[in-house]
XYZ file of N, CA, C and O in Angstrom:
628
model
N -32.048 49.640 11.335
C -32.810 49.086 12.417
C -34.270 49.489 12.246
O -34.475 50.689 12.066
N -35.077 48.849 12.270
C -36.773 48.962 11.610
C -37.392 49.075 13.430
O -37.005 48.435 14.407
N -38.202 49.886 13.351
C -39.499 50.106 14.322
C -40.029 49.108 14.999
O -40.193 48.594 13.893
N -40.368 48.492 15.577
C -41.518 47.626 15.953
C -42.852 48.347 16.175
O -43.110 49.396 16.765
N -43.822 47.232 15.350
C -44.618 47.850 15.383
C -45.895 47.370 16.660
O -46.037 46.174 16.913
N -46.588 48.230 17.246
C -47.760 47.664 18.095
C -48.362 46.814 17.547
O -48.937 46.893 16.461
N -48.235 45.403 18.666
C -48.716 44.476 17.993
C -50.053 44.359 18.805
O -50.341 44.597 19.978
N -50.821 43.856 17.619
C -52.873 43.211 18.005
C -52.977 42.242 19.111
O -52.135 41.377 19.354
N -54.004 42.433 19.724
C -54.123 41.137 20.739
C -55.727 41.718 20.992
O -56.138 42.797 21.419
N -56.430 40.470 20.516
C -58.160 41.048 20.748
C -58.742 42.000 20.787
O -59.435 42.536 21.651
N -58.327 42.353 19.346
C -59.054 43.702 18.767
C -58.518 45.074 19.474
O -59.130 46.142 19.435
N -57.185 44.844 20.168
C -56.236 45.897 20.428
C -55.161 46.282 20.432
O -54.359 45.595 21.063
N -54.612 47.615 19.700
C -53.258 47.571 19.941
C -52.446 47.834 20.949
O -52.562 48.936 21.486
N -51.470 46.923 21.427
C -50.215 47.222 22.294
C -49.247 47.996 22.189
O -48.252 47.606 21.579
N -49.288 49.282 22.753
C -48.079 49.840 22.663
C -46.718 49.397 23.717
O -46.973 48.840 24.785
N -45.828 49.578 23.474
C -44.803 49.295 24.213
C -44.841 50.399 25.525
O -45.435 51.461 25.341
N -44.324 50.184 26.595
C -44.049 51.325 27.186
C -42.937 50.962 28.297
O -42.772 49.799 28.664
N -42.292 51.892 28.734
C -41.261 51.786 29.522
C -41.403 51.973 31.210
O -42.145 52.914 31.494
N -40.879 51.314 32.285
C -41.329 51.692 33.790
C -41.472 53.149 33.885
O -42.334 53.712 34.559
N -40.867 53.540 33.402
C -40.489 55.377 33.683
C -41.747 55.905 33.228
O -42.379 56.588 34.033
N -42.379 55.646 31.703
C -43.442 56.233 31.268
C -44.383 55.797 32.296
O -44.807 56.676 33.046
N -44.814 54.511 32.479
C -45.881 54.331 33.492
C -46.224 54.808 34.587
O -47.353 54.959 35.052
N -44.744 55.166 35.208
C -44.817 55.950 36.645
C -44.740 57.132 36.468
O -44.886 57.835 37.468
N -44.535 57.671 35.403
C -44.952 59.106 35.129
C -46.336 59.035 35.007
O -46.933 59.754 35.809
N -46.974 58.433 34.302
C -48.481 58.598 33.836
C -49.405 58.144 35.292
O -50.593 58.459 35.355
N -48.715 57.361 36.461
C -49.466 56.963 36.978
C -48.956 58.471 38.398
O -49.310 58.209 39.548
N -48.572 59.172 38.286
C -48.173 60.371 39.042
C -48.956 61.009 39.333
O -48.890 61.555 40.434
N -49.957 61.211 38.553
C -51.523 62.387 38.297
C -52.186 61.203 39.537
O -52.630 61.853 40.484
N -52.275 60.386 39.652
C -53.126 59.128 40.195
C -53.327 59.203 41.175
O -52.597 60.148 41.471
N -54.233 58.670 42.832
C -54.003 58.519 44.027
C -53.074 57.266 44.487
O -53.452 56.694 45.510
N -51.988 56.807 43.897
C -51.408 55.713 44.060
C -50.355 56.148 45.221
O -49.882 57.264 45.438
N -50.168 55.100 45.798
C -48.487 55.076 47.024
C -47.501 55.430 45.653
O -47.803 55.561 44.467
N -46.925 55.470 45.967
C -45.502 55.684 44.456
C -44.825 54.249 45.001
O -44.669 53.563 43.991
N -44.375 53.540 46.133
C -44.283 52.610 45.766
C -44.923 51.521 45.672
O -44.294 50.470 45.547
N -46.241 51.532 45.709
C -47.212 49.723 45.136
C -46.922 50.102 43.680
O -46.210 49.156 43.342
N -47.035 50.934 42.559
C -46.524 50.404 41.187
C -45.163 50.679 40.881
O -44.732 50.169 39.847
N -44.427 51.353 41.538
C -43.319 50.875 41.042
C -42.974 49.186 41.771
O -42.223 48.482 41.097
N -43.298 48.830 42.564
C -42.897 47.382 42.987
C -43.157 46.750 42.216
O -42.456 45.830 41.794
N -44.833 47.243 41.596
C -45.291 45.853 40.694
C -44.622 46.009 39.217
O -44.709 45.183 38.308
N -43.924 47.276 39.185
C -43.343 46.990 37.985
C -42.039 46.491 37.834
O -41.855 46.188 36.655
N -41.055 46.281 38.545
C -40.261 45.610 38.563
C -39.980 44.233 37.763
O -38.998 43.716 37.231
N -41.164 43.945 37.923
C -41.514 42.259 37.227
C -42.155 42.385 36.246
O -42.232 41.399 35.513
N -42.822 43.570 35.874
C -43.838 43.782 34.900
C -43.206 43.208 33.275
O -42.186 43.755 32.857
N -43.674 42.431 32.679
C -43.368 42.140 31.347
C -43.394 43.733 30.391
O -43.686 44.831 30.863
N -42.989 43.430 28.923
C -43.119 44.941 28.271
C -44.366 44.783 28.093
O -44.867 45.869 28.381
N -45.619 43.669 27.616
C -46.705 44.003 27.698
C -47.588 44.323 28.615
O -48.633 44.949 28.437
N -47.145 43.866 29.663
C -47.804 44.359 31.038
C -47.462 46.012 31.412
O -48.277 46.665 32.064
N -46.597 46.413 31.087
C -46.570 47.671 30.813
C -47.228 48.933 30.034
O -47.649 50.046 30.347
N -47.067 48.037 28.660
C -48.019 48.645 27.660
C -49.984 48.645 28.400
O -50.847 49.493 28.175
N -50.068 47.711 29.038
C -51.238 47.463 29.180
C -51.598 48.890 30.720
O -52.333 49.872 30.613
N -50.997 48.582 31.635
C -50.620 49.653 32.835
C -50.832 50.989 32.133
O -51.837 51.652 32.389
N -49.972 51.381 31.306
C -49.780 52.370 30.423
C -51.038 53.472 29.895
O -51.315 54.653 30.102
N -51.639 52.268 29.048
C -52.413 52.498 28.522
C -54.187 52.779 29.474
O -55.199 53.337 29.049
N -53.892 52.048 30.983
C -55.006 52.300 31.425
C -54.537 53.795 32.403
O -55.306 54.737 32.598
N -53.649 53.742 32.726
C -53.201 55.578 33.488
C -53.475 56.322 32.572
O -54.176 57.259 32.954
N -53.157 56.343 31.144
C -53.158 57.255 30.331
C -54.951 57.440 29.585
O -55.309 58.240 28.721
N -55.743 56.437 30.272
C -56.798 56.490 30.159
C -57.845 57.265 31.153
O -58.794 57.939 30.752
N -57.582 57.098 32.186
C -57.731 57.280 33.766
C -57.664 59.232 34.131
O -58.334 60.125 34.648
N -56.065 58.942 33.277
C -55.793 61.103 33.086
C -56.591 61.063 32.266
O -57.634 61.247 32.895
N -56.856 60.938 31.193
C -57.639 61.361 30.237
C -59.081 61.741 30.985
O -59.553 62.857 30.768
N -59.808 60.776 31.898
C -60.973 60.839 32.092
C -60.950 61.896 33.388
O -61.749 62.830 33.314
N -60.508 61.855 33.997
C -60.225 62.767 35.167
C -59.998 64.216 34.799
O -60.714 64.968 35.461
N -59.264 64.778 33.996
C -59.222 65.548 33.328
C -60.397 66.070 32.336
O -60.638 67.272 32.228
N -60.863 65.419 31.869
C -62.559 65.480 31.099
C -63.370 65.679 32.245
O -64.090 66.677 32.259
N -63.377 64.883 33.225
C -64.341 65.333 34.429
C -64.477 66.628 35.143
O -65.510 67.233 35.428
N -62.821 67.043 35.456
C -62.466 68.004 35.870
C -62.895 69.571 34.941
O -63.154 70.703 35.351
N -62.838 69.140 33.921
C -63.046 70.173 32.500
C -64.793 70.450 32.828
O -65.227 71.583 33.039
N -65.671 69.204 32.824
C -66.842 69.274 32.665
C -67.210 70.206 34.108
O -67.647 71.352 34.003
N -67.003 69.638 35.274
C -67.763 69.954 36.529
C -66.657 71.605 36.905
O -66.922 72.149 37.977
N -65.794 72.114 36.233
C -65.618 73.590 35.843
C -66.533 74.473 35.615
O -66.923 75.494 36.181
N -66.972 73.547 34.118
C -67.784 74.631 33.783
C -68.999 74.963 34.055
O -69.432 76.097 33.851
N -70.092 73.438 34.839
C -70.818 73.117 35.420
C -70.818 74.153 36.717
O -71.850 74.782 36.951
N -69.761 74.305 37.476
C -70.014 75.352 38.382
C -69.594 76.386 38.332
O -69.685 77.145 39.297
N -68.894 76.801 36.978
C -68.781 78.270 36.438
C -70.236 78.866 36.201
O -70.149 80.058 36.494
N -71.317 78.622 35.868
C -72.764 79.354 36.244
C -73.215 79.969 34.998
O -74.045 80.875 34.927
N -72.604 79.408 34.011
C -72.630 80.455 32.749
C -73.975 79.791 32.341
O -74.333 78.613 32.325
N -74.745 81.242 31.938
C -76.336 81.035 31.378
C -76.401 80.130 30.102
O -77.440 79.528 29.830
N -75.421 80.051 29.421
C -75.710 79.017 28.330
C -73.795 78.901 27.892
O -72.803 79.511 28.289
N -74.087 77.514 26.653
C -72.195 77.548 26.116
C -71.865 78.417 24.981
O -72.452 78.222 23.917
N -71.377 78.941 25.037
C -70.232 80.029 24.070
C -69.380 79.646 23.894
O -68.708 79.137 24.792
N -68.867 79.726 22.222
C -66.919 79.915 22.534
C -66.885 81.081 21.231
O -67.683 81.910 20.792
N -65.672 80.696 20.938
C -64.835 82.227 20.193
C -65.169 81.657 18.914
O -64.739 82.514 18.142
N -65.697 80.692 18.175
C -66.062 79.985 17.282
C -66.943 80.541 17.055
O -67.889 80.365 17.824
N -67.191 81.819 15.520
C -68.387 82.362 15.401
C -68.269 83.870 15.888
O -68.978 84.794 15.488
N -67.731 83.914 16.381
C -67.639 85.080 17.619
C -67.154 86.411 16.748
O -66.036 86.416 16.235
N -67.978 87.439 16.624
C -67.930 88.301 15.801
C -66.572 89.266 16.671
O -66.476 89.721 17.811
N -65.817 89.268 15.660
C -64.496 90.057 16.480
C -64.600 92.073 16.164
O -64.283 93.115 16.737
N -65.211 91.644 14.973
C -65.309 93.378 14.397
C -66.258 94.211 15.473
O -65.928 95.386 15.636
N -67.256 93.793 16.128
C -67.719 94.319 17.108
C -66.640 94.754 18.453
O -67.110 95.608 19.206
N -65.904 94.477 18.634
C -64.959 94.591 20.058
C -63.387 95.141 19.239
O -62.673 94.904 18.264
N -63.522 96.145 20.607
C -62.248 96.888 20.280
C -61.129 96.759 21.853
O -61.542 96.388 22.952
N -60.137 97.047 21.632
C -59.377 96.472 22.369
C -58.058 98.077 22.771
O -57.625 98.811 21.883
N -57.785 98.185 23.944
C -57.028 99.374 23.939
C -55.428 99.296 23.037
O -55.163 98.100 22.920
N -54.772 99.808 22.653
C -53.295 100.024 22.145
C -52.842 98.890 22.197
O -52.592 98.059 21.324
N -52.747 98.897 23.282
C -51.021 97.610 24.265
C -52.150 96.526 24.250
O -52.126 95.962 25.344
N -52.879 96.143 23.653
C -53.464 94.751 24.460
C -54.911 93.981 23.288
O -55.821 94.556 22.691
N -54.706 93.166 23.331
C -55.667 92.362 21.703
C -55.994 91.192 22.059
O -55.759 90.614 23.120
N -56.647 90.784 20.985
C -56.945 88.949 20.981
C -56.112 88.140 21.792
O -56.352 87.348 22.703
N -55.006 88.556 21.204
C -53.843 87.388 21.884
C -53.777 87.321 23.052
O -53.357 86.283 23.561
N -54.135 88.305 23.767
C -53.680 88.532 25.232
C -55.187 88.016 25.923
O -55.241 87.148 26.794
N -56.088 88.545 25.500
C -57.102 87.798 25.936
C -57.241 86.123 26.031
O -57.450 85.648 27.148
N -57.117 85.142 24.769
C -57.186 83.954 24.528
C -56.230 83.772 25.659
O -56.619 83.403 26.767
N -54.700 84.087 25.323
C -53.715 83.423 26.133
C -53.854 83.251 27.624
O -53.138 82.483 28.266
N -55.098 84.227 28.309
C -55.578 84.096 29.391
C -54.130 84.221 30.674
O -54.010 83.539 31.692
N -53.169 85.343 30.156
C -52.104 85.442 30.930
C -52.440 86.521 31.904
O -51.810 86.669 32.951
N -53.849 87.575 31.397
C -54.034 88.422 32.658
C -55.072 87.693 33.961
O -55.696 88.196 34.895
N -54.921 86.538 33.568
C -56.059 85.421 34.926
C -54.133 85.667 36.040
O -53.978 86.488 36.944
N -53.212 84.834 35.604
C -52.152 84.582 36.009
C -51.557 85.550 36.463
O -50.787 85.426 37.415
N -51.801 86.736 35.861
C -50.833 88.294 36.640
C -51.950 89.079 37.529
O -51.791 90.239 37.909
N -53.033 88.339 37.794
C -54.479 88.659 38.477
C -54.733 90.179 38.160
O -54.607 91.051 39.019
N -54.991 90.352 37.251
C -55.502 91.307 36.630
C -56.540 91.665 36.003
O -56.564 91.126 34.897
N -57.962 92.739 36.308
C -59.004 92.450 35.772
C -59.205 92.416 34.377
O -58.281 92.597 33.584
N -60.345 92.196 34.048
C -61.341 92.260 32.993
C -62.106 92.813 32.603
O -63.071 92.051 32.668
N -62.535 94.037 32.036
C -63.415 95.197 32.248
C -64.379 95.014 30.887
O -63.938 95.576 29.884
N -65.412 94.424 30.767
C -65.993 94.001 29.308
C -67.490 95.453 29.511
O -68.401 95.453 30.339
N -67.145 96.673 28.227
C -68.607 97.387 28.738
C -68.686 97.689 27.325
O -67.729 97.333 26.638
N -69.825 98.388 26.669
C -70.281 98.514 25.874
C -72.239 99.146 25.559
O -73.068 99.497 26.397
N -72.323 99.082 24.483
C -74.032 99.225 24.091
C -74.170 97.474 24.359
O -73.356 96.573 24.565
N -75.619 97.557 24.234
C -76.415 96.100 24.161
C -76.384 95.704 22.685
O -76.865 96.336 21.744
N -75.545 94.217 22.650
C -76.294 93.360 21.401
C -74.976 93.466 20.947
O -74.833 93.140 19.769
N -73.255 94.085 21.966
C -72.208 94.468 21.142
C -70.913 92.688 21.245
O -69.892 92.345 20.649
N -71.738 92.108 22.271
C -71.420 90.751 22.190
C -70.172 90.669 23.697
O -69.227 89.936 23.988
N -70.790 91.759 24.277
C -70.180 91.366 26.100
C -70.232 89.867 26.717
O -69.317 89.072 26.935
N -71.591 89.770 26.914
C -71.741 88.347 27.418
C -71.305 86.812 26.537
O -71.043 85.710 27.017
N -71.339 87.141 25.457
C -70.653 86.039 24.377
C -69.307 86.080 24.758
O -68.826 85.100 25.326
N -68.500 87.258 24.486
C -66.994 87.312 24.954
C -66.419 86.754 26.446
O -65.294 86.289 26.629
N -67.572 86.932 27.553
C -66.961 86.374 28.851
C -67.777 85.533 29.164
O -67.750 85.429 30.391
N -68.618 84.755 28.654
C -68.975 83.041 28.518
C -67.606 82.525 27.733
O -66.657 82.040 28.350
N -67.623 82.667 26.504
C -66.156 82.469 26.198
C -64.844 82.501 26.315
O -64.095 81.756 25.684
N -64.527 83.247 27.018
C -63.399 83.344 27.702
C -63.088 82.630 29.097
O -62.023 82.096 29.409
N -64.385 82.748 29.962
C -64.995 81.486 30.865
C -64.406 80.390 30.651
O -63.444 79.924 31.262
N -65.182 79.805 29.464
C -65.125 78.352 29.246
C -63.663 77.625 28.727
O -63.160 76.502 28.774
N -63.241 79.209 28.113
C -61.673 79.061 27.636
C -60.876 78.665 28.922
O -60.024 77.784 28.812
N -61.094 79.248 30.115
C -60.104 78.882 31.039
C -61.112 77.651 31.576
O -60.195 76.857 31.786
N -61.770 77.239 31.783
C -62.193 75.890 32.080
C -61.519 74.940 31.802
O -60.974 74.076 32.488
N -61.596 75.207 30.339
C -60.765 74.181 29.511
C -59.628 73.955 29.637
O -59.230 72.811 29.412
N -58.524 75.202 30.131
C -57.092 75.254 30.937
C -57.243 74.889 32.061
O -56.278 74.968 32.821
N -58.433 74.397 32.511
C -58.314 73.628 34.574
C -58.030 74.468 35.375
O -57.302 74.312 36.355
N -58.941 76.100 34.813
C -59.227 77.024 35.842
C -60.282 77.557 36.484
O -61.072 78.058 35.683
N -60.611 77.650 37.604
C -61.989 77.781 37.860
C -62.302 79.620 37.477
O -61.658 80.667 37.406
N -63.829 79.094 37.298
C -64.319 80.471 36.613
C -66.231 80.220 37.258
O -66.998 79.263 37.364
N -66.291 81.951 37.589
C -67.438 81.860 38.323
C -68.377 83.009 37.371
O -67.783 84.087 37.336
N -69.279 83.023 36.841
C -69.819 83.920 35.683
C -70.947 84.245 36.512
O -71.706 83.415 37.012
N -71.054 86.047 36.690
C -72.359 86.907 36.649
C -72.585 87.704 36.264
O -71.643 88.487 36.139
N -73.475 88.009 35.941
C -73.848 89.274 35.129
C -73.606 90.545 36.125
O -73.643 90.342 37.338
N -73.349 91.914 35.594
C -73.475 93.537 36.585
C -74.710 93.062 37.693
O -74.861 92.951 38.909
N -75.367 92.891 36.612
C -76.655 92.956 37.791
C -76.929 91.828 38.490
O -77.641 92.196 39.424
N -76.718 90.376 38.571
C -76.949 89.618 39.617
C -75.724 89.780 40.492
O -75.924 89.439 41.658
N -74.512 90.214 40.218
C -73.943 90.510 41.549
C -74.293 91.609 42.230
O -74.711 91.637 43.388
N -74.110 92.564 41.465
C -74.954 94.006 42.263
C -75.880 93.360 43.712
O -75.655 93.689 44.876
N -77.251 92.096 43.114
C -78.080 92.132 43.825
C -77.518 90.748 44.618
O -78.379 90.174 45.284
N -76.211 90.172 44.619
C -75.971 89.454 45.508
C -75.211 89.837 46.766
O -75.144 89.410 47.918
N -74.632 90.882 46.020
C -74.214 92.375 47.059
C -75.017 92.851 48.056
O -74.600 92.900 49.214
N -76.151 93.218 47.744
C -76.984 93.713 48.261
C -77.718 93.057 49.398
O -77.997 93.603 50.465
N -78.033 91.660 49.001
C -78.371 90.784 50.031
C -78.013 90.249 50.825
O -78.708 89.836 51.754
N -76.113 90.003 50.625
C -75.275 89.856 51.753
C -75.300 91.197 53.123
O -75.153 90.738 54.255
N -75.421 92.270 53.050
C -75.750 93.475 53.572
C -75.943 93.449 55.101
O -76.245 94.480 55.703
């Protein structure tokens, strides 16, 4: 039994898709749950593929938005990531390393973050980066330095 393949229709391909996929993809959405499942009932398989393909466009962009206006009000003085990111400078206690950092599982067991050091040892690179790392997981993240909270401390008073 051979594949079918997505077929062209004005410079696009059709994928097939099934009611189930659509109403999954259209789940993330502000939709009633039932105006598309009604309209799919009748929906042809290309009318599906087509549905399909615009939910799965829709998450896509919403999700990019959501990613962008994260990090936009995460406050971070400029973009960083771990790309580049000198690791031989930073040391890490016994029980706990890279992995545990990236995996960003001590955000989830709410557990702090204690980044200290000399100057120039790559503190603020590491938690811009790690920042933007959970941004990118669709978590909010609020970045200040010791000293502008100190003095936002101070002014709440």
């Amino acid at each position: 039994m051979s594949q079918q393949k997505p077929r062209q229709r004005g410079g696009r391909v059709l994928d097939k898709a099934t009611p189930e996929q659509v109403m999954g993809l259209a789940r993330n959405l502000p939709l009633t749950h039932s105006v598309p499942g009604k309209a799919l009932e009748d929906a042809t398989p290309g009318q599906l593929g087509v549905l399909a393909d615009l939910f799965r466009a829709e998450n896509a962009s919403r999700t990019e938005s959501r990613r962008a206006r994260l990090i936009r009000n995460a406050g971070f003085p400029c973009v960083k990531g771990f790309d580049g990111y000198d690791w031989g400078m930073a040391s890490f206690p016994a029980d706990w390393g890279r992995e545990q950092l990236m995996d960003l599982g001590f955000v989830d067991r709410a557990e702090d973050l204690v980044l200290y050091g000399d100057v120039g040892c790559g503190k603020t690179h590491m938690a811009i980066a790690t920042g933007m790392l959970a941004c990118e997981r669709g978590m909010p993240v609020r970045f200040f330095t010791a000293s502008s909270l100190v003095m936002r401390l101070r002014r709440v008073r």
